[in-house]
């Protein structure tokens, strides 16, 4: 059985000054009325972790872990009453196994996880109808749900031939998220961020989270009687489609791709020199 906890106490403060000059001056006089003003905020967080590991025999371990965590709150530059962004909190569940099989020639790891994120911090870009035509604000804006499965294999088939491989499936989506879209022309009708056109992004995938990804990495070594060796390696990587923004706009996305590379490595008999061709 495993258990642990972390307690955090944080304090942030922000001081705001305003100075105006008409016409513009090199050193305007700070405003005397209402400025400077100071805002401060405290946060406390308790993040526990509980887990269990079970080893039914040598070379095999199963486990389950439940944990909570957080990303610090912060002070931001913004309008009065919105000087702070609260902490982002996550609850995580993970179960899996780690194993060594076939006289330690095969390593196999399997993990399944589920995450819930509350009050996710996002930088908003609000389109405006008047110059400068946009403004930005950091806000606690979204709830996220993610689940996935990962499999890793390392197999030494012979003394000279090994294969490493992994495959992952990920479903990471917003369960609640209203946000202004700077790529939507219809949003440039408001002059106030509080009345901005918001899109419902519930069900959209989170940034940079392909549904499928995998890689295969075989390596074959040719040893020589002199003590030198020649090693041939290759690597194949696949990533599914990824969105670079929470709006899941194809104009800001990467299509699925496969990348293959290989190398030929020569090691001298003394092991003091290598030559690698990629």
PDB file of C-alpha atoms in Angstrom:
ATOM      1  CA  UNK A   1       0.000   0.000   0.000  1.00  0.00           C
ATOM      2  CA  UNK A   2       1.194   3.517  -0.777  1.00  0.00           C
ATOM      3  CA  UNK A   3      -0.035   6.830   0.566  1.00  0.00           C
ATOM      4  CA  UNK A   4       1.150  10.396   0.433  1.00  0.00           C
ATOM      5  CA  UNK A   5      -0.038  13.978   0.517  1.00  0.00           C
ATOM      6  CA  UNK A   6       1.098  17.489  -0.233  1.00  0.00           C
ATOM      7  CA  UNK A   7      -0.260  20.654   1.341  1.00  0.00           C
ATOM      8  CA  UNK A   8       0.386  24.009  -0.343  1.00  0.00           C
ATOM      9  CA  UNK A   9      -0.371  27.539   0.805  1.00  0.00           C
ATOM     10  CA  UNK A  10       0.149  30.325  -1.693  1.00  0.00           C
ATOM     11  CA  UNK A  11      -0.328  34.061  -1.827  1.00  0.00           C
ATOM     12  CA  UNK A  12      -0.319  36.372  -4.841  1.00  0.00           C
ATOM     13  CA  UNK A  13      -0.574  40.122  -4.972  1.00  0.00           C
ATOM     14  CA  UNK A  14      -0.788  42.608  -7.813  1.00  0.00           C
ATOM     15  CA  UNK A  15      -0.245  46.376  -7.754  1.00  0.00           C
ATOM     16  CA  UNK A  16      -1.682  48.540 -10.516  1.00  0.00           C
ATOM     17  CA  UNK A  17      -0.658  52.032 -11.539  1.00  0.00           C
ATOM     18  CA  UNK A  18      -2.222  54.290 -14.143  1.00  0.00           C
ATOM     19  CA  UNK A  19      -0.638  57.289 -15.834  1.00  0.00           C
ATOM     20  CA  UNK A  20      -2.167  59.390 -18.598  1.00  0.00           C
ATOM     21  CA  UNK A  21      -1.073  62.435 -20.538  1.00  0.00           C
ATOM     22  CA  UNK A  22      -2.937  64.406 -23.197  1.00  0.00           C
ATOM     23  CA  UNK A  23      -1.192  65.061 -25.482  1.00  0.00           C
ATOM     24  CA  UNK A  24       1.146  62.059 -24.981  1.00  0.00           C
ATOM     25  CA  UNK A  25       4.227  62.836 -22.891  1.00  0.00           C
ATOM     26  CA  UNK A  26       7.488  61.006 -22.306  1.00  0.00           C
ATOM     27  CA  UNK A  27       6.882  60.821 -18.533  1.00  0.00           C
ATOM     28  CA  UNK A  28       3.174  61.138 -17.707  1.00  0.00           C
ATOM     29  CA  UNK A  29       2.231  61.856 -14.107  1.00  0.00           C
ATOM     30  CA  UNK A  30       0.698  58.837 -12.291  1.00  0.00           C
ATOM     31  CA  UNK A  31      -2.981  59.235 -11.495  1.00  0.00           C
ATOM     32  CA  UNK A  32      -3.624  60.327  -7.922  1.00  0.00           C
ATOM     33  CA  UNK A  33      -7.240  59.208  -7.692  1.00  0.00           C
ATOM     34  CA  UNK A  34      -7.820  55.496  -7.126  1.00  0.00           C
ATOM     35  CA  UNK A  35      -4.218  54.534  -7.892  1.00  0.00           C
ATOM     36  CA  UNK A  36      -2.106  52.698  -7.121  1.00  0.00           C
ATOM     37  CA  UNK A  37      -4.366  49.909  -5.919  1.00  0.00           C
ATOM     38  CA  UNK A  38      -3.306  46.547  -4.546  1.00  0.00           C
ATOM     39  CA  UNK A  39      -5.180  43.264  -4.748  1.00  0.00           C
ATOM     40  CA  UNK A  40      -4.128  40.034  -3.096  1.00  0.00           C
ATOM     41  CA  UNK A  41      -5.455  36.514  -2.879  1.00  0.00           C
ATOM     42  CA  UNK A  42      -4.600  33.332  -0.977  1.00  0.00           C
ATOM     43  CA  UNK A  43      -5.027  29.707  -2.018  1.00  0.00           C
ATOM     44  CA  UNK A  44      -4.720  26.465  -0.103  1.00  0.00           C
ATOM     45  CA  UNK A  45      -4.497  23.037  -1.648  1.00  0.00           C
ATOM     46  CA  UNK A  46      -4.415  19.518  -0.236  1.00  0.00           C
ATOM     47  CA  UNK A  47      -3.357  16.880  -2.781  1.00  0.00           C
ATOM     48  CA  UNK A  48      -3.478  13.272  -1.532  1.00  0.00           C
ATOM     49  CA  UNK A  49      -2.358  10.077  -3.264  1.00  0.00           C
ATOM     50  CA  UNK A  50      -3.337   6.479  -2.570  1.00  0.00           C
ATOM     51  CA  UNK A  51      -2.080   3.396  -4.325  1.00  0.00           C
ATOM     52  CA  UNK A  52      -1.714  -0.349  -4.164  1.00  0.00           C
ATOM     53  CA  UNK A  53       0.846  -2.638  -5.791  1.00  0.00           C
ATOM     54  CA  UNK A  54       0.555  -6.421  -5.997  1.00  0.00           C
ATOM     55  CA  UNK A  55       3.317  -8.807  -7.079  1.00  0.00           C
ATOM     56  CA  UNK A  56       1.875 -12.294  -7.575  1.00  0.00           C
ATOM     57  CA  UNK A  57       5.309 -13.578  -8.631  1.00  0.00           C
ATOM     58  CA  UNK A  58       8.778 -12.429  -9.601  1.00  0.00           C
ATOM     59  CA  UNK A  59       8.773 -10.333 -12.733  1.00  0.00           C
ATOM     60  CA  UNK A  60       5.113  -9.255 -12.504  1.00  0.00           C
ATOM     61  CA  UNK A  61       3.593  -6.264 -10.756  1.00  0.00           C
ATOM     62  CA  UNK A  62       0.066  -4.886 -10.985  1.00  0.00           C
ATOM     63  CA  UNK A  63      -0.916  -1.512  -9.554  1.00  0.00           C
ATOM     64  CA  UNK A  64      -3.657   1.049  -9.061  1.00  0.00           C
ATOM     65  CA  UNK A  65      -3.147   4.706  -8.139  1.00  0.00           C
ATOM     66  CA  UNK A  66      -5.553   7.520  -7.284  1.00  0.00           C
ATOM     67  CA  UNK A  67      -4.105  11.002  -6.973  1.00  0.00           C
ATOM     68  CA  UNK A  68      -5.001  14.667  -6.934  1.00  0.00           C
ATOM     69  CA  UNK A  69      -2.841  17.550  -8.086  1.00  0.00           C
ATOM     70  CA  UNK A  70      -3.005  21.217  -8.963  1.00  0.00           C
ATOM     71  CA  UNK A  71      -1.442  23.947 -11.074  1.00  0.00           C
ATOM     72  CA  UNK A  72      -0.839  27.162  -9.151  1.00  0.00           C
ATOM     73  CA  UNK A  73      -3.129  30.138  -9.377  1.00  0.00           C
ATOM     74  CA  UNK A  74      -1.608  33.389 -10.519  1.00  0.00           C
ATOM     75  CA  UNK A  75      -2.052  37.128 -10.761  1.00  0.00           C
ATOM     76  CA  UNK A  76      -2.773  38.508 -14.219  1.00  0.00           C
ATOM     77  CA  UNK A  77      -3.020  41.903 -15.868  1.00  0.00           C
ATOM     78  CA  UNK A  78      -6.704  42.500 -16.447  1.00  0.00           C
ATOM     79  CA  UNK A  79      -9.773  44.457 -15.554  1.00  0.00           C
ATOM     80  CA  UNK A  80     -10.760  45.195 -11.970  1.00  0.00           C
ATOM     81  CA  UNK A  81     -12.247  42.167 -10.260  1.00  0.00           C
ATOM     82  CA  UNK A  82     -10.407  39.769 -12.582  1.00  0.00           C
ATOM     83  CA  UNK A  83      -6.851  40.177 -11.337  1.00  0.00           C
ATOM     84  CA  UNK A  84      -6.425  36.494 -10.489  1.00  0.00           C
ATOM     85  CA  UNK A  85      -6.779  33.061 -12.007  1.00  0.00           C
ATOM     86  CA  UNK A  86      -7.576  30.271  -9.570  1.00  0.00           C
ATOM     87  CA  UNK A  87      -5.610  26.998  -9.437  1.00  0.00           C
ATOM     88  CA  UNK A  88      -6.277  24.292 -12.005  1.00  0.00           C
ATOM     89  CA  UNK A  89      -7.059  20.946 -10.344  1.00  0.00           C
ATOM     90  CA  UNK A  90      -6.753  17.391 -11.614  1.00  0.00           C
ATOM     91  CA  UNK A  91      -7.964  14.035 -10.327  1.00  0.00           C
ATOM     92  CA  UNK A  92      -6.184  11.001 -11.777  1.00  0.00           C
ATOM     93  CA  UNK A  93      -6.856   7.265 -11.778  1.00  0.00           C
ATOM     94  CA  UNK A  94      -4.367   4.789 -13.250  1.00  0.00           C
ATOM     95  CA  UNK A  95      -4.210   1.005 -13.314  1.00  0.00           C
ATOM     96  CA  UNK A  96      -1.759  -1.272 -15.042  1.00  0.00           C
ATOM     97  CA  UNK A  97       0.927  -3.891 -14.936  1.00  0.00           C
ATOM     98  CA  UNK A  98       4.678  -4.115 -15.439  1.00  0.00           C
ATOM     99  CA  UNK A  99       6.302  -7.429 -16.296  1.00  0.00           C
ATOM    100  CA  UNK A 100       9.493  -9.247 -17.260  1.00  0.00           C
ATOM    101  CA  UNK A 101       8.870 -12.514 -19.108  1.00  0.00           C
ATOM    102  CA  UNK A 102      10.753 -15.224 -20.989  1.00  0.00           C
ATOM    103  CA  UNK A 103      13.823 -15.119 -18.738  1.00  0.00           C
ATOM    104  CA  UNK A 104      13.788 -11.317 -18.817  1.00  0.00           C
ATOM    105  CA  UNK A 105      13.980 -11.235 -22.617  1.00  0.00           C
ATOM    106  CA  UNK A 106      10.516  -9.662 -22.854  1.00  0.00           C
ATOM    107  CA  UNK A 107       9.343  -6.596 -20.959  1.00  0.00           C
ATOM    108  CA  UNK A 108       5.672  -5.723 -21.223  1.00  0.00           C
ATOM    109  CA  UNK A 109       3.997  -2.723 -19.583  1.00  0.00           C
ATOM    110  CA  UNK A 110       0.318  -1.849 -19.801  1.00  0.00           C
ATOM    111  CA  UNK A 111      -1.440   1.183 -18.321  1.00  0.00           C
ATOM    112  CA  UNK A 112      -4.974   2.567 -18.445  1.00  0.00           C
ATOM    113  CA  UNK A 113      -5.808   6.002 -17.048  1.00  0.00           C
ATOM    114  CA  UNK A 114      -8.617   8.462 -16.499  1.00  0.00           C
ATOM    115  CA  UNK A 115      -8.143  12.164 -15.692  1.00  0.00           C
ATOM    116  CA  UNK A 116     -10.553  14.933 -14.775  1.00  0.00           C
ATOM    117  CA  UNK A 117      -9.385  18.558 -14.911  1.00  0.00           C
ATOM    118  CA  UNK A 118     -11.375  21.349 -13.244  1.00  0.00           C
ATOM    119  CA  UNK A 119     -10.976  25.102 -13.754  1.00  0.00           C
ATOM    120  CA  UNK A 120      -8.456  24.654 -16.567  1.00  0.00           C
ATOM    121  CA  UNK A 121      -6.506  27.868 -17.193  1.00  0.00           C
ATOM    122  CA  UNK A 122      -6.742  29.265 -20.720  1.00  0.00           C
ATOM    123  CA  UNK A 123      -5.542  32.431 -22.395  1.00  0.00           C
ATOM    124  CA  UNK A 124      -8.500  33.945 -24.271  1.00  0.00           C
ATOM    125  CA  UNK A 125      -8.184  36.187 -27.314  1.00  0.00           C
ATOM    126  CA  UNK A 126     -11.301  38.357 -27.556  1.00  0.00           C
ATOM    127  CA  UNK A 127     -12.034  39.815 -31.022  1.00  0.00           C
ATOM    128  CA  UNK A 128     -13.169  43.448 -30.911  1.00  0.00           C
ATOM    129  CA  UNK A 129     -14.981  45.655 -33.399  1.00  0.00           C
ATOM    130  CA  UNK A 130     -12.643  48.611 -32.727  1.00  0.00           C
ATOM    131  CA  UNK A 131      -8.836  48.932 -32.746  1.00  0.00           C
ATOM    132  CA  UNK A 132      -6.675  47.203 -31.669  1.00  0.00           C
ATOM    133  CA  UNK A 133      -9.349  44.607 -32.624  1.00  0.00           C
ATOM    134  CA  UNK A 134      -8.420  42.139 -29.919  1.00  0.00           C
ATOM    135  CA  UNK A 135      -7.620  41.844 -26.221  1.00  0.00           C
ATOM    136  CA  UNK A 136      -6.361  38.891 -24.197  1.00  0.00           C
ATOM    137  CA  UNK A 137      -7.324  37.558 -20.778  1.00  0.00           C
ATOM    138  CA  UNK A 138      -6.354  34.499 -18.751  1.00  0.00           C
ATOM    139  CA  UNK A 139      -9.355  32.738 -17.231  1.00  0.00           C
ATOM    140  CA  UNK A 140     -10.472  29.563 -15.510  1.00  0.00           C
ATOM    141  CA  UNK A 141     -12.565  28.393 -18.390  1.00  0.00           C
ATOM    142  CA  UNK A 142     -12.791  24.660 -19.009  1.00  0.00           C
ATOM    143  CA  UNK A 143     -13.454  21.218 -17.634  1.00  0.00           C
ATOM    144  CA  UNK A 144     -11.538  18.367 -19.301  1.00  0.00           C
ATOM    145  CA  UNK A 145     -11.984  14.615 -19.296  1.00  0.00           C
ATOM    146  CA  UNK A 146      -9.249  12.324 -20.613  1.00  0.00           C
ATOM    147  CA  UNK A 147      -8.911   8.579 -20.766  1.00  0.00           C
ATOM    148  CA  UNK A 148      -6.444   6.342 -22.515  1.00  0.00           C
ATOM    149  CA  UNK A 149      -4.504   3.106 -22.732  1.00  0.00           C
ATOM    150  CA  UNK A 150      -0.775   2.646 -23.341  1.00  0.00           C
ATOM    151  CA  UNK A 151       1.125  -0.539 -24.168  1.00  0.00           C
ATOM    152  CA  UNK A 152       4.937  -0.810 -24.224  1.00  0.00           C
ATOM    153  CA  UNK A 153       6.956  -3.852 -25.305  1.00  0.00           C
ATOM    154  CA  UNK A 154      10.720  -4.458 -25.298  1.00  0.00           C
ATOM    155  CA  UNK A 155      11.637  -7.873 -26.725  1.00  0.00           C
ATOM    156  CA  UNK A 156      15.101  -9.351 -27.191  1.00  0.00           C
ATOM    157  CA  UNK A 157      14.321 -12.027 -29.774  1.00  0.00           C
ATOM    158  CA  UNK A 158      17.970 -13.137 -30.053  1.00  0.00           C
ATOM    159  CA  UNK A 159      21.253 -11.976 -28.589  1.00  0.00           C
ATOM    160  CA  UNK A 160      21.667  -9.543 -31.478  1.00  0.00           C
ATOM    161  CA  UNK A 161      18.074  -8.630 -32.388  1.00  0.00           C
ATOM    162  CA  UNK A 162      15.785  -6.471 -30.232  1.00  0.00           C
ATOM    163  CA  UNK A 163      12.473  -4.733 -30.894  1.00  0.00           C
ATOM    164  CA  UNK A 164      10.945  -1.920 -28.868  1.00  0.00           C
ATOM    165  CA  UNK A 165       7.360  -0.909 -29.613  1.00  0.00           C
ATOM    166  CA  UNK A 166       4.542   1.092 -28.085  1.00  0.00           C
ATOM    167  CA  UNK A 167       0.972   1.999 -28.917  1.00  0.00           C
ATOM    168  CA  UNK A 168      -1.316   4.538 -27.235  1.00  0.00           C
ATOM    169  CA  UNK A 169      -4.997   5.402 -27.516  1.00  0.00           C
ATOM    170  CA  UNK A 170      -6.170   8.730 -26.108  1.00  0.00           C
ATOM    171  CA  UNK A 171      -9.598  10.346 -25.786  1.00  0.00           C
ATOM    172  CA  UNK A 172      -9.100  13.838 -24.324  1.00  0.00           C
ATOM    173  CA  UNK A 173     -12.055  16.215 -24.690  1.00  0.00           C
ATOM    174  CA  UNK A 174     -13.619  19.273 -23.129  1.00  0.00           C
ATOM    175  CA  UNK A 175     -16.757  18.538 -21.121  1.00  0.00           C
ATOM    176  CA  UNK A 176     -17.477  22.233 -20.528  1.00  0.00           C
ATOM    177  CA  UNK A 177     -15.900  25.177 -22.330  1.00  0.00           C
ATOM    178  CA  UNK A 178     -17.241  28.496 -23.666  1.00  0.00           C
ATOM    179  CA  UNK A 179     -14.648  30.578 -25.511  1.00  0.00           C
ATOM    180  CA  UNK A 180     -14.380  33.446 -28.032  1.00  0.00           C
ATOM    181  CA  UNK A 181     -12.985  32.375 -31.401  1.00  0.00           C
ATOM    182  CA  UNK A 182     -10.634  34.927 -33.015  1.00  0.00           C
ATOM    183  CA  UNK A 183     -10.957  33.033 -36.326  1.00  0.00           C
ATOM    184  CA  UNK A 184     -14.722  33.614 -36.454  1.00  0.00           C
ATOM    185  CA  UNK A 185     -15.460  36.843 -38.362  1.00  0.00           C
ATOM    186  CA  UNK A 186     -18.852  37.109 -36.659  1.00  0.00           C
ATOM    187  CA  UNK A 187     -17.090  37.713 -33.356  1.00  0.00           C
ATOM    188  CA  UNK A 188     -15.715  41.098 -34.418  1.00  0.00           C
ATOM    189  CA  UNK A 189     -18.972  42.900 -33.639  1.00  0.00           C
ATOM    190  CA  UNK A 190     -18.498  43.545 -29.924  1.00  0.00           C
ATOM    191  CA  UNK A 191     -16.502  46.358 -28.312  1.00  0.00           C
ATOM    192  CA  UNK A 192     -16.604  44.768 -24.836  1.00  0.00           C
ATOM    193  CA  UNK A 193     -15.136  41.349 -23.882  1.00  0.00           C
ATOM    194  CA  UNK A 194     -18.008  40.813 -21.440  1.00  0.00           C
ATOM    195  CA  UNK A 195     -20.463  40.737 -24.385  1.00  0.00           C
ATOM    196  CA  UNK A 196     -18.228  38.738 -26.730  1.00  0.00           C
ATOM    197  CA  UNK A 197     -19.668  35.958 -28.881  1.00  0.00           C
ATOM    198  CA  UNK A 198     -18.796  32.645 -27.208  1.00  0.00           C
ATOM    199  CA  UNK A 199     -18.690  29.218 -28.841  1.00  0.00           C
ATOM    200  CA  UNK A 200     -19.566  26.009 -27.004  1.00  0.00           C
ATOM    201  CA  UNK A 201     -16.512  23.764 -27.332  1.00  0.00           C
ATOM    202  CA  UNK A 202     -17.912  20.867 -25.316  1.00  0.00           C
ATOM    203  CA  UNK A 203     -16.914  17.625 -27.006  1.00  0.00           C
ATOM    204  CA  UNK A 204     -13.913  19.157 -28.809  1.00  0.00           C
ATOM    205  CA  UNK A 205     -10.536  17.478 -28.462  1.00  0.00           C
ATOM    206  CA  UNK A 206      -7.846  19.193 -26.438  1.00  0.00           C
ATOM    207  CA  UNK A 207      -4.731  20.575 -28.096  1.00  0.00           C
ATOM    208  CA  UNK A 208      -2.011  18.211 -29.335  1.00  0.00           C
ATOM    209  CA  UNK A 209      -3.846  15.020 -28.343  1.00  0.00           C
ATOM    210  CA  UNK A 210      -3.923  12.490 -31.216  1.00  0.00           C
ATOM    211  CA  UNK A 211      -6.340   9.626 -30.778  1.00  0.00           C
ATOM    212  CA  UNK A 212      -3.769   7.023 -31.886  1.00  0.00           C
ATOM    213  CA  UNK A 213       0.015   7.019 -31.789  1.00  0.00           C
ATOM    214  CA  UNK A 214       2.554   4.216 -32.017  1.00  0.00           C
ATOM    215  CA  UNK A 215       6.174   3.502 -32.731  1.00  0.00           C
ATOM    216  CA  UNK A 216       8.275   0.462 -33.654  1.00  0.00           C
ATOM    217  CA  UNK A 217      12.047   0.407 -33.157  1.00  0.00           C
ATOM    218  CA  UNK A 218      13.947  -2.735 -34.310  1.00  0.00           C
ATOM    219  CA  UNK A 219      17.731  -2.989 -33.848  1.00  0.00           C
ATOM    220  CA  UNK A 220      20.011  -5.725 -35.261  1.00  0.00           C
ATOM    221  CA  UNK A 221      23.704  -5.993 -34.352  1.00  0.00           C
ATOM    222  CA  UNK A 222      26.355  -7.762 -36.453  1.00  0.00           C
ATOM    223  CA  UNK A 223      29.373  -8.522 -34.213  1.00  0.00           C
ATOM    224  CA  UNK A 224      32.787  -9.220 -35.814  1.00  0.00           C
ATOM    225  CA  UNK A 225      35.543 -11.474 -34.551  1.00  0.00           C
ATOM    226  CA  UNK A 226      37.785  -8.413 -34.183  1.00  0.00           C
ATOM    227  CA  UNK A 227      35.474  -7.009 -31.514  1.00  0.00           C
ATOM    228  CA  UNK A 228      33.995  -4.409 -33.822  1.00  0.00           C
ATOM    229  CA  UNK A 229      30.287  -4.348 -34.578  1.00  0.00           C
ATOM    230  CA  UNK A 230      27.838  -2.992 -37.121  1.00  0.00           C
ATOM    231  CA  UNK A 231      24.358  -2.153 -35.849  1.00  0.00           C
ATOM    232  CA  UNK A 232      21.370  -1.505 -38.082  1.00  0.00           C
ATOM    233  CA  UNK A 233      18.470   0.347 -36.492  1.00  0.00           C
ATOM    234  CA  UNK A 234      15.157   1.745 -37.687  1.00  0.00           C
ATOM    235  CA  UNK A 235      12.307   3.673 -36.135  1.00  0.00           C
ATOM    236  CA  UNK A 236       8.731   4.132 -37.289  1.00  0.00           C
ATOM    237  CA  UNK A 237       6.536   6.733 -35.612  1.00  0.00           C
ATOM    238  CA  UNK A 238       2.845   7.361 -36.257  1.00  0.00           C
ATOM    239  CA  UNK A 239       0.794  10.244 -34.875  1.00  0.00           C
ATOM    240  CA  UNK A 240      -2.918  10.699 -35.536  1.00  0.00           C
ATOM    241  CA  UNK A 241      -4.497  14.024 -36.408  1.00  0.00           C
ATOM    242  CA  UNK A 242      -3.799  16.782 -33.873  1.00  0.00           C
ATOM    243  CA  UNK A 243      -5.442  20.153 -33.352  1.00  0.00           C
ATOM    244  CA  UNK A 244      -3.317  23.145 -32.374  1.00  0.00           C
ATOM    245  CA  UNK A 245      -6.264  25.025 -30.900  1.00  0.00           C
ATOM    246  CA  UNK A 246      -9.261  24.131 -28.785  1.00  0.00           C
ATOM    247  CA  UNK A 247     -11.602  25.179 -31.630  1.00  0.00           C
ATOM    248  CA  UNK A 248     -10.678  22.055 -33.633  1.00  0.00           C
ATOM    249  CA  UNK A 249     -10.298  24.165 -36.766  1.00  0.00           C
ATOM    250  CA  UNK A 250      -8.701  22.321 -39.682  1.00  0.00           C
ATOM    251  CA  UNK A 251      -6.780  25.494 -40.554  1.00  0.00           C
ATOM    252  CA  UNK A 252      -4.870  25.031 -37.298  1.00  0.00           C
ATOM    253  CA  UNK A 253      -4.299  21.290 -37.299  1.00  0.00           C
ATOM    254  CA  UNK A 254      -1.765  18.650 -38.274  1.00  0.00           C
ATOM    255  CA  UNK A 255      -2.988  15.690 -40.305  1.00  0.00           C
ATOM    256  CA  UNK A 256      -1.951  12.181 -39.292  1.00  0.00           C
ATOM    257  CA  UNK A 257       1.591  11.356 -40.331  1.00  0.00           C
ATOM    258  CA  UNK A 258       4.098   8.516 -40.336  1.00  0.00           C
ATOM    259  CA  UNK A 259       7.824   9.148 -40.013  1.00  0.00           C
ATOM    260  CA  UNK A 260      10.484   6.525 -40.724  1.00  0.00           C
ATOM    261  CA  UNK A 261      14.183   6.875 -40.089  1.00  0.00           C
ATOM    262  CA  UNK A 262      17.119   4.451 -39.946  1.00  0.00           C
ATOM    263  CA  UNK A 263      20.752   4.417 -38.959  1.00  0.00           C
ATOM    264  CA  UNK A 264      23.893   2.310 -39.439  1.00  0.00           C
ATOM    265  CA  UNK A 265      26.289   2.375 -36.491  1.00  0.00           C
ATOM    266  CA  UNK A 266      29.886   1.131 -36.639  1.00  0.00           C
ATOM    267  CA  UNK A 267      31.771   0.568 -33.373  1.00  0.00           C
ATOM    268  CA  UNK A 268      35.541   0.031 -33.486  1.00  0.00           C
ATOM    269  CA  UNK A 269      37.206  -3.026 -31.869  1.00  0.00           C
ATOM    270  CA  UNK A 270      38.533  -0.857 -29.040  1.00  0.00           C
ATOM    271  CA  UNK A 271      35.047   0.616 -28.434  1.00  0.00           C
ATOM    272  CA  UNK A 272      36.723   4.045 -28.489  1.00  0.00           C
ATOM    273  CA  UNK A 273      35.334   5.185 -31.845  1.00  0.00           C
ATOM    274  CA  UNK A 274      31.907   5.078 -33.446  1.00  0.00           C
ATOM    275  CA  UNK A 275      30.664   6.151 -36.841  1.00  0.00           C
ATOM    276  CA  UNK A 276      26.929   6.642 -37.258  1.00  0.00           C
ATOM    277  CA  UNK A 277      25.162   7.128 -40.597  1.00  0.00           C
ATOM    278  CA  UNK A 278      21.545   8.375 -40.404  1.00  0.00           C
TER     279      UNK A 278
END
